[in-house]
Amino acid sequence: MPQDDIPPSPIADLCRDKGLKLTDQRRVIAHVLSESDDHPDVEELYRRALAIDPRISIATVYRTVRLFEEKGILLRRDFGGNRARYEKTDHGNHYHLIDAKTGSVIEFEDEVLEVMLRQIAQRMGFDLVTTRLELFGRKLK
Amino acid sequence: MPQDDIPPSPIADLCRDKGLKLTDQRRVIAHVLSESDDHPDVEELYRRALAIDPRISIATVYRTVRLFEEKGILLRRDFGGNRARYEKTDHGNHYHLIDAKTGSVIEFEDEVLEVMLRQIAQRMGFDLVTTRLELFGRKLK
DNA sequence: TTAGATGCAAATATTTTGCACGGAA
DNA sequence: TTCCGTGCAAAATATTTGCATCTAA
């Protein structure tokens, strides 16, 4: 019983581009991810996916995020908690500033920084693929 | 039966400074950490500690790294594997370049970068406490 | 003496996997 | 039709915890 009220999503398009088989489950997960601008963990993704279509198991969510990460569709993040959290790659190149007190996450971009990081990698003989940058700070009064 | 051939170590000193009770186990773990310039996970720390003194359990290693992390003696790292890895805080401010193919980790420092990061945090109203930066790159031919 | 640390094993938490079945291409 | 994906439950991994005992201060 296919779920046909799942709208097309940018991430589902990416799946097609990469030659992945588009099952209903992947369509749902892709949709959920496309709608998410935060950093959900697998449990949370599972919850959001279930709300759309109950015919999905957590094993599939685990398999799918792993697949998507390999394909470069998702980035795995570690914000200090114990579980992995994910975000879209197409979300743009950005970094995180984390309030050391509250744990709240602020995203930011910085082109100058980006260029500098690329140069640093270059200088060490590497072509920069991905960056993971988290600044932990205390709020100024 | 205390183990008295464990030499004093910088990290053991830190423990004393922070008012932590210095048990034989902590002394051994502190020593192991002081000697380590890599990024061992708990399993590896346990192995190294066991080689020095067999009277230690993995539960204690878990408890100790958690305590040391809270006290700012250790930093927890995530290099993409499934387990947490640790390094000394007093190791100096540095960043990581990870070979996307082999997973090998290269450490580097960069004062200009450091200043820039501090400014970025400042600009967003934060006083920079800690930075976590990992560059994933592909080796240039 | 006493609050806190440890070992052990059991409990949790997180993630992966074997297998039979189902569905996309 | 033919792989490949999925659900389920069991297994594997990783980490935490209850409790009796021990020990640094």
mmCIF file of N, CA and C in Angstrom, chain A:
data_model
loop_
_atom_site.group_PDB
_atom_site.id
_atom_site.type_symbol
_atom_site.label_atom_id
_atom_site.label_comp_id
_atom_site.label_asym_id
_atom_site.label_seq_id
_atom_site.Cartn_x
_atom_site.Cartn_y
_atom_site.Cartn_z
ATOM 1 N N MET A 1 0.837 -1.211 0.000
ATOM 2 C CA MET A 1 0.000 0.000 0.000
ATOM 3 C C MET A 1 0.870 1.259 0.000
ATOM 4 N N PRO A 2 1.197 1.738 -1.178
ATOM 5 C CA PRO A 2 2.089 2.890 -1.252
ATOM 6 C C PRO A 2 1.434 4.145 -0.689
ATOM 7 N N GLN A 3 2.229 4.958 -0.144
ATOM 8 C CA GLN A 3 1.791 6.208 0.468
ATOM 9 C C GLN A 3 1.991 7.273 -0.591
ATOM 10 N N ASP A 4 0.896 7.731 -1.203
ATOM 11 C CA ASP A 4 1.142 8.620 -2.329
ATOM 12 C C ASP A 4 0.982 10.105 -2.027
ATOM 13 N N ASP A 5 0.784 10.417 -0.739
ATOM 14 C CA ASP A 5 0.726 11.843 -0.425
ATOM 15 C C ASP A 5 2.059 12.372 0.079
ATOM 16 N N ILE A 6 3.139 11.635 -0.218
ATOM 17 C CA ILE A 6 4.462 12.151 0.129
ATOM 18 C C ILE A 6 4.958 12.979 -1.039
ATOM 19 N N PRO A 7 5.097 14.276 -0.813
ATOM 20 C CA PRO A 7 5.501 15.141 -1.914
ATOM 21 C C PRO A 7 6.944 14.868 -2.315
ATOM 22 N N PRO A 8 7.289 15.213 -3.541
ATOM 23 C CA PRO A 8 8.688 15.088 -3.945
ATOM 24 C C PRO A 8 9.517 16.017 -3.083
ATOM 25 N N SER A 9 10.751 15.634 -2.841
ATOM 26 C CA SER A 9 11.603 16.473 -1.993
ATOM 27 C C SER A 9 12.997 16.554 -2.592
ATOM 28 N N PRO A 10 13.707 17.618 -2.277
ATOM 29 C CA PRO A 10 15.067 17.787 -2.812
ATOM 30 C C PRO A 10 15.946 16.585 -2.526
ATOM 31 N N ILE A 11 15.790 16.022 -1.343
ATOM 32 C CA ILE A 11 16.660 14.904 -1.005
ATOM 33 C C ILE A 11 16.273 13.640 -1.757
ATOM 34 N N ALA A 12 14.981 13.471 -1.977
ATOM 35 C CA ALA A 12 14.550 12.333 -2.798
ATOM 36 C C ALA A 12 15.144 12.469 -4.201
ATOM 37 N N ASP A 13 15.182 13.706 -4.701
ATOM 38 C CA ASP A 13 15.797 13.934 -6.013
ATOM 39 C C ASP A 13 17.263 13.524 -5.994
ATOM 40 N N LEU A 14 17.933 13.880 -4.919
ATOM 41 C CA LEU A 14 19.334 13.508 -4.775
ATOM 42 C C LEU A 14 19.517 12.000 -4.822
ATOM 43 N N CYS A 15 18.595 11.300 -4.171
ATOM 44 C CA CYS A 15 18.652 9.835 -4.163
ATOM 45 C C CYS A 15 18.587 9.324 -5.596
ATOM 46 N N ARG A 16 17.644 9.865 -6.330
ATOM 47 C CA ARG A 16 17.487 9.421 -7.713
ATOM 48 C C ARG A 16 18.768 9.696 -8.491
ATOM 49 N N ASP A 17 19.297 10.898 -8.301
ATOM 50 C CA ASP A 17 20.548 11.266 -8.975
ATOM 51 C C ASP A 17 21.664 10.270 -8.696
ATOM 52 N N LYS A 18 21.701 9.789 -7.471
ATOM 53 C CA LYS A 18 22.788 8.897 -7.086
ATOM 54 C C LYS A 18 22.484 7.449 -7.432
ATOM 55 N N GLY A 19 21.351 7.229 -8.075
ATOM 56 C CA GLY A 19 21.017 5.883 -8.504
ATOM 57 C C GLY A 19 20.477 4.985 -7.406
ATOM 58 N N LEU A 20 19.984 5.584 -6.338
ATOM 59 C CA LEU A 20 19.424 4.769 -5.257
ATOM 60 C C LEU A 20 17.979 4.410 -5.567
ATOM 61 N N LYS A 21 17.621 3.218 -5.171
ATOM 62 C CA LYS A 21 16.251 2.776 -5.379
ATOM 63 C C LYS A 21 15.344 3.595 -4.464
ATOM 64 N N LEU A 22 14.287 4.140 -4.998
ATOM 65 C CA LEU A 22 13.430 5.001 -4.187
ATOM 66 C C LEU A 22 12.241 4.238 -3.618
ATOM 67 N N THR A 23 12.426 3.704 -2.439
ATOM 68 C CA THR A 23 11.322 3.004 -1.779
ATOM 69 C C THR A 23 10.467 4.011 -1.028
ATOM 70 N N ASP A 24 9.290 3.546 -0.591
ATOM 71 C CA ASP A 24 8.423 4.441 0.174
ATOM 72 C C ASP A 24 9.139 4.938 1.425
ATOM 73 N N GLN A 25 9.855 4.026 2.086
ATOM 74 C CA GLN A 25 10.544 4.410 3.315
ATOM 75 C C GLN A 25 11.577 5.498 3.058
ATOM 76 N N ARG A 26 12.359 5.295 2.018
ATOM 77 C CA ARG A 26 13.385 6.302 1.712
ATOM 78 C C ARG A 26 12.738 7.622 1.325
ATOM 79 N N ARG A 27 11.611 7.527 0.635
ATOM 80 C CA ARG A 27 10.920 8.747 0.250
ATOM 81 C C ARG A 27 10.488 9.515 1.496
ATOM 82 N N VAL A 28 9.961 8.779 2.472
ATOM 83 C CA VAL A 28 9.511 9.414 3.714
ATOM 84 C C VAL A 28 10.686 10.026 4.463
ATOM 85 N N ILE A 29 11.761 9.257 4.596
ATOM 86 C CA ILE A 29 12.918 9.763 5.327
ATOM 87 C C ILE A 29 13.508 10.970 4.609
ATOM 88 N N ALA A 30 13.563 10.897 3.288
ATOM 89 C CA ALA A 30 14.093 12.022 2.508
ATOM 90 C C ALA A 30 13.230 13.254 2.730
ATOM 91 N N HIS A 31 11.930 13.047 2.753
ATOM 92 C CA HIS A 31 11.017 14.162 2.971
ATOM 93 C C HIS A 31 11.225 14.783 4.349
ATOM 94 N N VAL A 32 11.308 13.911 5.357
ATOM 95 C CA VAL A 32 11.523 14.389 6.720
ATOM 96 C C VAL A 32 12.814 15.201 6.801
ATOM 97 N N LEU A 33 13.859 14.680 6.176
ATOM 98 C CA LEU A 33 15.138 15.386 6.214
ATOM 99 C C LEU A 33 15.058 16.726 5.498
ATOM 100 N N SER A 34 14.366 16.724 4.383
ATOM 101 C CA SER A 34 14.253 17.974 3.624
ATOM 102 C C SER A 34 13.549 19.048 4.429
ATOM 103 N N GLU A 35 12.622 18.616 5.276
ATOM 104 C CA GLU A 35 11.856 19.552 6.095
ATOM 105 C C GLU A 35 12.602 19.980 7.354
ATOM 106 N N SER A 36 13.638 19.236 7.714
ATOM 107 C CA SER A 36 14.311 19.485 8.991
ATOM 108 C C SER A 36 15.454 20.476 8.847
ATOM 109 N N ASP A 37 15.419 21.509 9.667
ATOM 110 C CA ASP A 37 16.536 22.439 9.659
ATOM 111 C C ASP A 37 17.327 22.360 10.961
ATOM 112 N N ASP A 38 17.074 21.302 11.719
ATOM 113 C CA ASP A 38 17.812 21.142 12.965
ATOM 114 C C ASP A 38 18.773 19.959 12.826
ATOM 115 N N HIS A 39 19.093 19.303 13.924
ATOM 116 C CA HIS A 39 20.084 18.231 13.895
ATOM 117 C C HIS A 39 19.539 17.013 14.628
ATOM 118 N N PRO A 40 18.543 16.368 14.028
ATOM 119 C CA PRO A 40 17.894 15.248 14.713
ATOM 120 C C PRO A 40 18.793 14.023 14.817
ATOM 121 N N ASP A 41 18.602 13.238 15.868
ATOM 122 C CA ASP A 41 19.298 11.959 15.949
ATOM 123 C C ASP A 41 18.383 10.906 15.316
ATOM 124 N N VAL A 42 18.858 9.672 15.284
ATOM 125 C CA VAL A 42 18.104 8.626 14.594
ATOM 126 C C VAL A 42 16.726 8.432 15.226
ATOM 127 N N GLU A 43 16.703 8.453 16.539
ATOM 128 C CA GLU A 43 15.451 8.282 17.266
ATOM 129 C C GLU A 43 14.421 9.320 16.834
ATOM 130 N N GLU A 44 14.889 10.546 16.735
ATOM 131 C CA GLU A 44 14.001 11.645 16.366
ATOM 132 C C GLU A 44 13.545 11.529 14.908
ATOM 133 N N LEU A 45 14.444 11.143 14.041
ATOM 134 C CA LEU A 45 14.076 10.951 12.641
ATOM 135 C C LEU A 45 13.015 9.867 12.529
ATOM 136 N N TYR A 46 13.229 8.818 13.303
ATOM 137 C CA TYR A 46 12.295 7.697 13.314
ATOM 138 C C TYR A 46 10.916 8.194 13.736
ATOM 139 N N ARG A 47 10.890 9.001 14.798
ATOM 140 C CA ARG A 47 9.628 9.549 15.288
ATOM 141 C C ARG A 47 8.938 10.377 14.207
ATOM 142 N N ARG A 48 9.697 11.254 13.562
ATOM 143 C CA ARG A 48 9.106 12.105 12.526
ATOM 144 C C ARG A 48 8.627 11.293 11.333
ATOM 145 N N ALA A 49 9.375 10.263 10.998
ATOM 146 C CA ALA A 49 8.995 9.428 9.860
ATOM 147 C C ALA A 49 7.731 8.641 10.190
ATOM 148 N N LEU A 50 7.666 8.118 11.401
ATOM 149 C CA LEU A 50 6.499 7.344 11.833
ATOM 150 C C LEU A 50 5.222 8.152 11.731
ATOM 151 N N ALA A 51 5.340 9.442 12.051
ATOM 152 C CA ALA A 51 4.173 10.312 12.038
ATOM 153 C C ALA A 51 3.596 10.421 10.632
ATOM 154 N N ILE A 52 4.437 10.195 9.640
ATOM 155 C CA ILE A 52 3.989 10.287 8.251
ATOM 156 C C ILE A 52 3.545 8.940 7.734
ATOM 157 N N ASP A 53 4.272 7.927 8.100
ATOM 158 C CA ASP A 53 3.970 6.584 7.613
ATOM 159 C C ASP A 53 4.430 5.568 8.647
ATOM 160 N N PRO A 54 3.481 4.854 9.232
ATOM 161 C CA PRO A 54 3.825 3.909 10.297
ATOM 162 C C PRO A 54 4.533 2.649 9.795
ATOM 163 N N ARG A 55 4.592 2.455 8.488
ATOM 164 C CA ARG A 55 5.214 1.240 7.977
ATOM 165 C C ARG A 55 6.720 1.414 7.830
ATOM 166 N N ILE A 56 7.368 1.720 8.906
ATOM 167 C CA ILE A 56 8.800 1.933 8.820
ATOM 168 C C ILE A 56 9.422 1.471 10.133
ATOM 169 N N SER A 57 10.576 0.860 10.048
ATOM 170 C CA SER A 57 11.210 0.377 11.272
ATOM 171 C C SER A 57 12.477 1.184 11.544
ATOM 172 N N ILE A 58 12.901 1.161 12.803
ATOM 173 C CA ILE A 58 14.081 1.949 13.149
ATOM 174 C C ILE A 58 15.323 1.391 12.472
ATOM 175 N N ALA A 59 15.309 0.103 12.179
ATOM 176 C CA ALA A 59 16.455 -0.494 11.485
ATOM 177 C C ALA A 59 16.634 0.166 10.122
ATOM 178 N N THR A 60 15.526 0.442 9.476
ATOM 179 C CA THR A 60 15.596 1.087 8.167
ATOM 180 C C THR A 60 16.127 2.509 8.287
ATOM 181 N N VAL A 61 15.739 3.187 9.361
ATOM 182 C CA VAL A 61 16.256 4.540 9.556
ATOM 183 C C VAL A 61 17.769 4.488 9.737
ATOM 184 N N TYR A 62 18.231 3.558 10.560
ATOM 185 C CA TYR A 62 19.678 3.412 10.736
ATOM 186 C C TYR A 62 20.356 3.098 9.412
ATOM 187 N N ARG A 63 19.772 2.155 8.658
ATOM 188 C CA ARG A 63 20.378 1.788 7.381
ATOM 189 C C ARG A 63 20.388 2.976 6.430
ATOM 190 N N THR A 64 19.328 3.739 6.467
ATOM 191 C CA THR A 64 19.210 4.849 5.527
ATOM 192 C C THR A 64 20.168 6.003 5.847
ATOM 193 N N VAL A 65 20.279 6.363 7.130
ATOM 194 C CA VAL A 65 21.211 7.456 7.432
ATOM 195 C C VAL A 65 22.645 7.041 7.115
ATOM 196 N N ARG A 66 22.950 5.775 7.334
ATOM 197 C CA ARG A 66 24.300 5.319 7.013
ATOM 198 C C ARG A 66 24.541 5.430 5.506
ATOM 199 N N LEU A 67 23.553 4.974 4.755
ATOM 200 C CA LEU A 67 23.641 5.045 3.292
ATOM 201 C C LEU A 67 23.766 6.488 2.829
ATOM 202 N N PHE A 68 22.897 7.337 3.367
ATOM 203 C CA PHE A 68 22.906 8.750 2.965
ATOM 204 C C PHE A 68 24.226 9.414 3.342
ATOM 205 N N GLU A 69 24.788 8.999 4.447
ATOM 206 C CA GLU A 69 26.055 9.602 4.842
ATOM 207 C C GLU A 69 27.151 9.188 3.861
ATOM 208 N N GLU A 70 27.156 7.905 3.505
ATOM 209 C CA GLU A 70 28.139 7.425 2.531
ATOM 210 C C GLU A 70 28.018 8.152 1.205
ATOM 211 N N LYS A 71 26.775 8.443 0.832
ATOM 212 C CA LYS A 71 26.532 9.085 -0.456
ATOM 213 C C LYS A 71 26.729 10.595 -0.404
ATOM 214 N N GLY A 72 27.039 11.093 0.779
ATOM 215 C CA GLY A 72 27.280 12.519 0.894
ATOM 216 C C GLY A 72 26.021 13.359 1.002
ATOM 217 N N ILE A 73 24.897 12.717 1.279
ATOM 218 C CA ILE A 73 23.632 13.446 1.400
ATOM 219 C C ILE A 73 23.461 13.985 2.812
ATOM 220 N N LEU A 74 24.031 13.258 3.767
ATOM 221 C CA LEU A 74 23.930 13.657 5.169
ATOM 222 C C LEU A 74 25.307 13.819 5.799
ATOM 223 N N LEU A 75 25.364 14.653 6.813
ATOM 224 C CA LEU A 75 26.574 14.768 7.611
ATOM 225 C C LEU A 75 26.272 14.302 9.015
ATOM 226 N N ARG A 76 27.189 13.542 9.574
ATOM 227 C CA ARG A 76 27.016 13.107 10.944
ATOM 228 C C ARG A 76 27.669 14.128 11.874
ATOM 229 N N ARG A 77 26.978 14.457 12.924
ATOM 230 C CA ARG A 77 27.498 15.446 13.868
ATOM 231 C C ARG A 77 27.599 14.854 15.251
ATOM 232 N N ASP A 78 28.468 15.410 16.044
ATOM 233 C CA ASP A 78 28.569 14.991 17.441
ATOM 234 C C ASP A 78 28.624 16.240 18.290
ATOM 235 N N PHE A 79 27.559 16.521 18.988
ATOM 236 C CA PHE A 79 27.511 17.724 19.797
ATOM 237 C C PHE A 79 27.752 17.432 21.265
ATOM 238 N N GLY A 80 28.356 16.310 21.557
ATOM 239 C CA GLY A 80 28.708 16.032 22.937
ATOM 240 C C GLY A 80 27.779 15.035 23.602
ATOM 241 N N GLY A 81 26.563 14.925 23.101
ATOM 242 C CA GLY A 81 25.660 13.916 23.635
ATOM 243 C C GLY A 81 26.220 12.553 23.287
ATOM 244 N N ASN A 82 25.460 11.509 23.530
ATOM 245 C CA ASN A 82 26.006 10.200 23.221
ATOM 246 C C ASN A 82 25.575 9.665 21.870
ATOM 247 N N ARG A 83 24.575 10.293 21.271
ATOM 248 C CA ARG A 83 24.194 9.728 19.975
ATOM 249 C C ARG A 83 24.545 10.651 18.823
ATOM 250 N N ALA A 84 24.682 10.022 17.685
ATOM 251 C CA ALA A 84 25.024 10.750 16.473
ATOM 252 C C ALA A 84 23.826 11.566 16.027
ATOM 253 N N ARG A 85 24.067 12.747 15.520
ATOM 254 C CA ARG A 85 22.995 13.574 14.991
ATOM 255 C C ARG A 85 23.313 13.908 13.545
ATOM 256 N N TYR A 86 22.252 14.146 12.780
ATOM 257 C CA TYR A 86 22.444 14.319 11.343
ATOM 258 C C TYR A 86 21.882 15.624 10.822
ATOM 259 N N GLU A 87 22.476 16.069 9.733
ATOM 260 C CA GLU A 87 21.919 17.234 9.052
ATOM 261 C C GLU A 87 22.190 17.109 7.559
ATOM 262 N N LYS A 88 21.387 17.825 6.796
ATOM 263 C CA LYS A 88 21.540 17.811 5.349
ATOM 264 C C LYS A 88 22.879 18.396 4.933
ATOM 265 N N THR A 89 23.453 17.808 3.909
ATOM 266 C CA THR A 89 24.679 18.368 3.357
ATOM 267 C C THR A 89 24.356 19.619 2.550
ATOM 268 N N ASP A 90 23.258 19.576 1.841
ATOM 269 C CA ASP A 90 22.891 20.685 0.945
ATOM 270 C C ASP A 90 22.440 21.910 1.720
ATOM 271 N N HIS A 91 22.543 21.785 3.003
ATOM 272 C CA HIS A 91 22.144 22.863 3.891
ATOM 273 C C HIS A 91 23.105 24.044 3.762
ATOM 274 N N GLY A 92 24.152 23.854 3.009
ATOM 275 C CA GLY A 92 25.148 24.912 2.852
ATOM 276 C C GLY A 92 26.291 24.691 3.815
ATOM 277 N N ASN A 93 27.422 25.240 3.471
ATOM 278 C CA ASN A 93 28.589 25.094 4.304
ATOM 279 C C ASN A 93 28.454 26.012 5.511
ATOM 280 N N HIS A 94 28.376 25.439 6.677
ATOM 281 C CA HIS A 94 28.224 26.289 7.852
ATOM 282 C C HIS A 94 28.851 25.628 9.064
ATOM 283 N N TYR A 95 28.946 26.396 10.103
ATOM 284 C CA TYR A 95 29.625 25.923 11.306
ATOM 285 C C TYR A 95 28.696 26.105 12.494
ATOM 286 N N HIS A 96 29.131 25.665 13.650
ATOM 287 C CA HIS A 96 28.275 25.734 14.827
ATOM 288 C C HIS A 96 28.927 26.440 15.993
ATOM 289 N N LEU A 97 28.146 27.286 16.604
ATOM 290 C CA LEU A 97 28.566 27.926 17.848
ATOM 291 C C LEU A 97 27.635 27.392 18.915
ATOM 292 N N ILE A 98 28.204 26.781 19.930
ATOM 293 C CA ILE A 98 27.393 26.137 20.949
ATOM 294 C C ILE A 98 27.540 26.878 22.274
ATOM 295 N N ASP A 99 26.428 27.240 22.829
ATOM 296 C CA ASP A 99 26.420 27.913 24.118
ATOM 297 C C ASP A 99 26.848 26.898 25.181
ATOM 298 N N ALA A 100 27.998 27.140 25.771
ATOM 299 C CA ALA A 100 28.569 26.166 26.705
ATOM 300 C C ALA A 100 27.650 25.935 27.903
ATOM 301 N N LYS A 101 26.814 26.901 28.174
ATOM 302 C CA LYS A 101 25.956 26.776 29.346
ATOM 303 C C LYS A 101 24.666 26.028 29.026
ATOM 304 N N THR A 102 24.000 26.451 27.961
ATOM 305 C CA THR A 102 22.680 25.893 27.649
ATOM 306 C C THR A 102 22.728 24.766 26.629
ATOM 307 N N GLY A 103 23.813 24.684 25.872
ATOM 308 C CA GLY A 103 23.903 23.659 24.852
ATOM 309 C C GLY A 103 23.184 24.029 23.569
ATOM 310 N N SER A 104 22.603 25.202 23.512
ATOM 311 C CA SER A 104 21.881 25.591 22.300
ATOM 312 C C SER A 104 22.864 25.847 21.160
ATOM 313 N N VAL A 105 22.439 25.509 19.977
ATOM 314 C CA VAL A 105 23.315 25.542 18.812
ATOM 315 C C VAL A 105 22.943 26.684 17.867
ATOM 316 N N ILE A 106 23.923 27.497 17.547
ATOM 317 C CA ILE A 106 23.714 28.573 16.589
ATOM 318 C C ILE A 106 24.554 28.260 15.358
ATOM 319 N N GLU A 107 23.949 28.337 14.196
ATOM 320 C CA GLU A 107 24.713 28.079 12.985
ATOM 321 C C GLU A 107 25.230 29.379 12.420
ATOM 322 N N PHE A 108 26.378 29.311 11.794
ATOM 323 C CA PHE A 108 26.859 30.508 11.109
ATOM 324 C C PHE A 108 27.697 30.127 9.906
ATOM 325 N N GLU A 109 27.852 31.095 9.017
ATOM 326 C CA GLU A 109 28.703 30.894 7.859
ATOM 327 C C GLU A 109 29.777 31.952 7.892
ATOM 328 N N ASP A 110 30.851 31.725 7.180
ATOM 329 C CA ASP A 110 31.908 32.718 7.141
ATOM 330 C C ASP A 110 32.832 32.395 5.979
ATOM 331 N N GLU A 111 32.725 33.190 4.958
ATOM 332 C CA GLU A 111 33.475 32.902 3.728
ATOM 333 C C GLU A 111 34.971 33.038 3.922
ATOM 334 N N VAL A 112 35.363 34.029 4.693
ATOM 335 C CA VAL A 112 36.793 34.231 4.927
ATOM 336 C C VAL A 112 37.371 33.007 5.634
ATOM 337 N N LEU A 113 36.643 32.569 6.634
ATOM 338 C CA LEU A 113 37.073 31.378 7.358
ATOM 339 C C LEU A 113 37.168 30.183 6.424
ATOM 340 N N GLU A 114 36.171 30.060 5.587
ATOM 341 C CA GLU A 114 36.128 28.930 4.663
ATOM 342 C C GLU A 114 37.361 28.894 3.767
ATOM 343 N N VAL A 115 37.706 30.042 3.232
ATOM 344 C CA VAL A 115 38.885 30.126 2.374
ATOM 345 C C VAL A 115 40.136 29.749 3.157
ATOM 346 N N MET A 116 40.206 30.256 4.364
ATOM 347 C CA MET A 116 41.377 29.983 5.187
ATOM 348 C C MET A 116 41.530 28.487 5.477
ATOM 349 N N LEU A 117 40.431 27.837 5.783
ATOM 350 C CA LEU A 117 40.490 26.411 6.074
ATOM 351 C C LEU A 117 40.953 25.628 4.849
ATOM 352 N N ARG A 118 40.443 26.038 3.710
ATOM 353 C CA ARG A 118 40.830 25.370 2.472
ATOM 354 C C ARG A 118 42.337 25.515 2.233
ATOM 355 N N GLN A 119 42.831 26.707 2.530
ATOM 356 C CA GLN A 119 44.265 26.948 2.356
ATOM 357 C C GLN A 119 45.112 26.113 3.314
ATOM 358 N N ILE A 120 44.622 26.025 4.528
ATOM 359 C CA ILE A 120 45.361 25.255 5.530
ATOM 360 C C ILE A 120 45.492 23.798 5.093
ATOM 361 N N ALA A 121 44.374 23.239 4.647
ATOM 362 C CA ALA A 121 44.383 21.851 4.190
ATOM 363 C C ALA A 121 45.342 21.718 3.006
ATOM 364 N N GLN A 122 45.222 22.650 2.097
ATOM 365 C CA GLN A 122 46.069 22.681 0.907
ATOM 366 C C GLN A 122 47.548 22.657 1.296
ATOM 367 N N ARG A 123 47.895 23.516 2.226
ATOM 368 C CA ARG A 123 49.269 23.650 2.673
ATOM 369 C C ARG A 123 49.802 22.326 3.220
ATOM 370 N N MET A 124 48.883 21.517 3.776
ATOM 371 C CA MET A 124 49.324 20.236 4.328
ATOM 372 C C MET A 124 49.185 19.103 3.317
ATOM 373 N N GLY A 125 48.875 19.488 2.084
ATOM 374 C CA GLY A 125 48.828 18.492 1.024
ATOM 375 C C GLY A 125 47.490 17.784 0.880
ATOM 376 N N PHE A 126 46.425 18.458 1.304
ATOM 377 C CA PHE A 126 45.122 17.825 1.189
ATOM 378 C C PHE A 126 44.109 18.721 0.491
ATOM 379 N N ASP A 127 43.182 18.063 -0.169
ATOM 380 C CA ASP A 127 42.078 18.761 -0.788
ATOM 381 C C ASP A 127 40.915 18.661 0.195
ATOM 382 N N LEU A 128 40.441 19.787 0.665
ATOM 383 C CA LEU A 128 39.420 19.801 1.704
ATOM 384 C C LEU A 128 38.092 19.224 1.216
ATOM 385 N N VAL A 129 37.592 18.241 1.922
ATOM 386 C CA VAL A 129 36.331 17.608 1.546
ATOM 387 C C VAL A 129 35.193 18.092 2.447
ATOM 388 N N THR A 130 35.397 17.997 3.736
ATOM 389 C CA THR A 130 34.370 18.402 4.683
ATOM 390 C C THR A 130 35.020 19.067 5.881
ATOM 391 N N THR A 131 34.275 19.934 6.508
ATOM 392 C CA THR A 131 34.773 20.576 7.715
ATOM 393 C C THR A 131 33.786 20.359 8.835
ATOM 394 N N ARG A 132 34.319 20.116 10.007
ATOM 395 C CA ARG A 132 33.457 20.049 11.169
ATOM 396 C C ARG A 132 34.015 21.054 12.157
ATOM 397 N N LEU A 133 33.275 22.097 12.402
ATOM 398 C CA LEU A 133 33.781 23.125 13.320
ATOM 399 C C LEU A 133 32.736 23.479 14.353
ATOM 400 N N GLU A 134 33.096 23.286 15.600
ATOM 401 C CA GLU A 134 32.206 23.698 16.670
ATOM 402 C C GLU A 134 32.949 24.588 17.634
ATOM 403 N N LEU A 135 32.394 25.777 17.837
ATOM 404 C CA LEU A 135 32.948 26.695 18.820
ATOM 405 C C LEU A 135 32.074 26.616 20.057
ATOM 406 N N PHE A 136 32.706 26.414 21.194
ATOM 407 C CA PHE A 136 31.954 26.415 22.441
ATOM 408 C C PHE A 136 32.262 27.717 23.142
ATOM 409 N N GLY A 137 31.232 28.482 23.449
ATOM 410 C CA GLY A 137 31.480 29.790 24.036
ATOM 411 C C GLY A 137 30.531 30.129 25.167
ATOM 412 N N ARG A 138 30.958 31.097 25.944
ATOM 413 C CA ARG A 138 30.121 31.588 27.034
ATOM 414 C C ARG A 138 29.562 32.935 26.617
ATOM 415 N N LYS A 139 28.302 33.108 26.810
ATOM 416 C CA LYS A 139 27.647 34.347 26.367
ATOM 417 C C LYS A 139 28.183 35.554 27.118
ATOM 418 N N LEU A 140 28.506 36.597 26.366
ATOM 419 C CA LEU A 140 28.980 37.842 26.981
ATOM 420 C C LEU A 140 27.788 38.616 27.525
ATOM 421 N N LYS A 141 28.001 39.252 28.670
ATOM 422 C CA LYS A 141 26.888 40.034 29.256
ATOM 423 C C LYS A 141 26.653 41.295 28.435
#
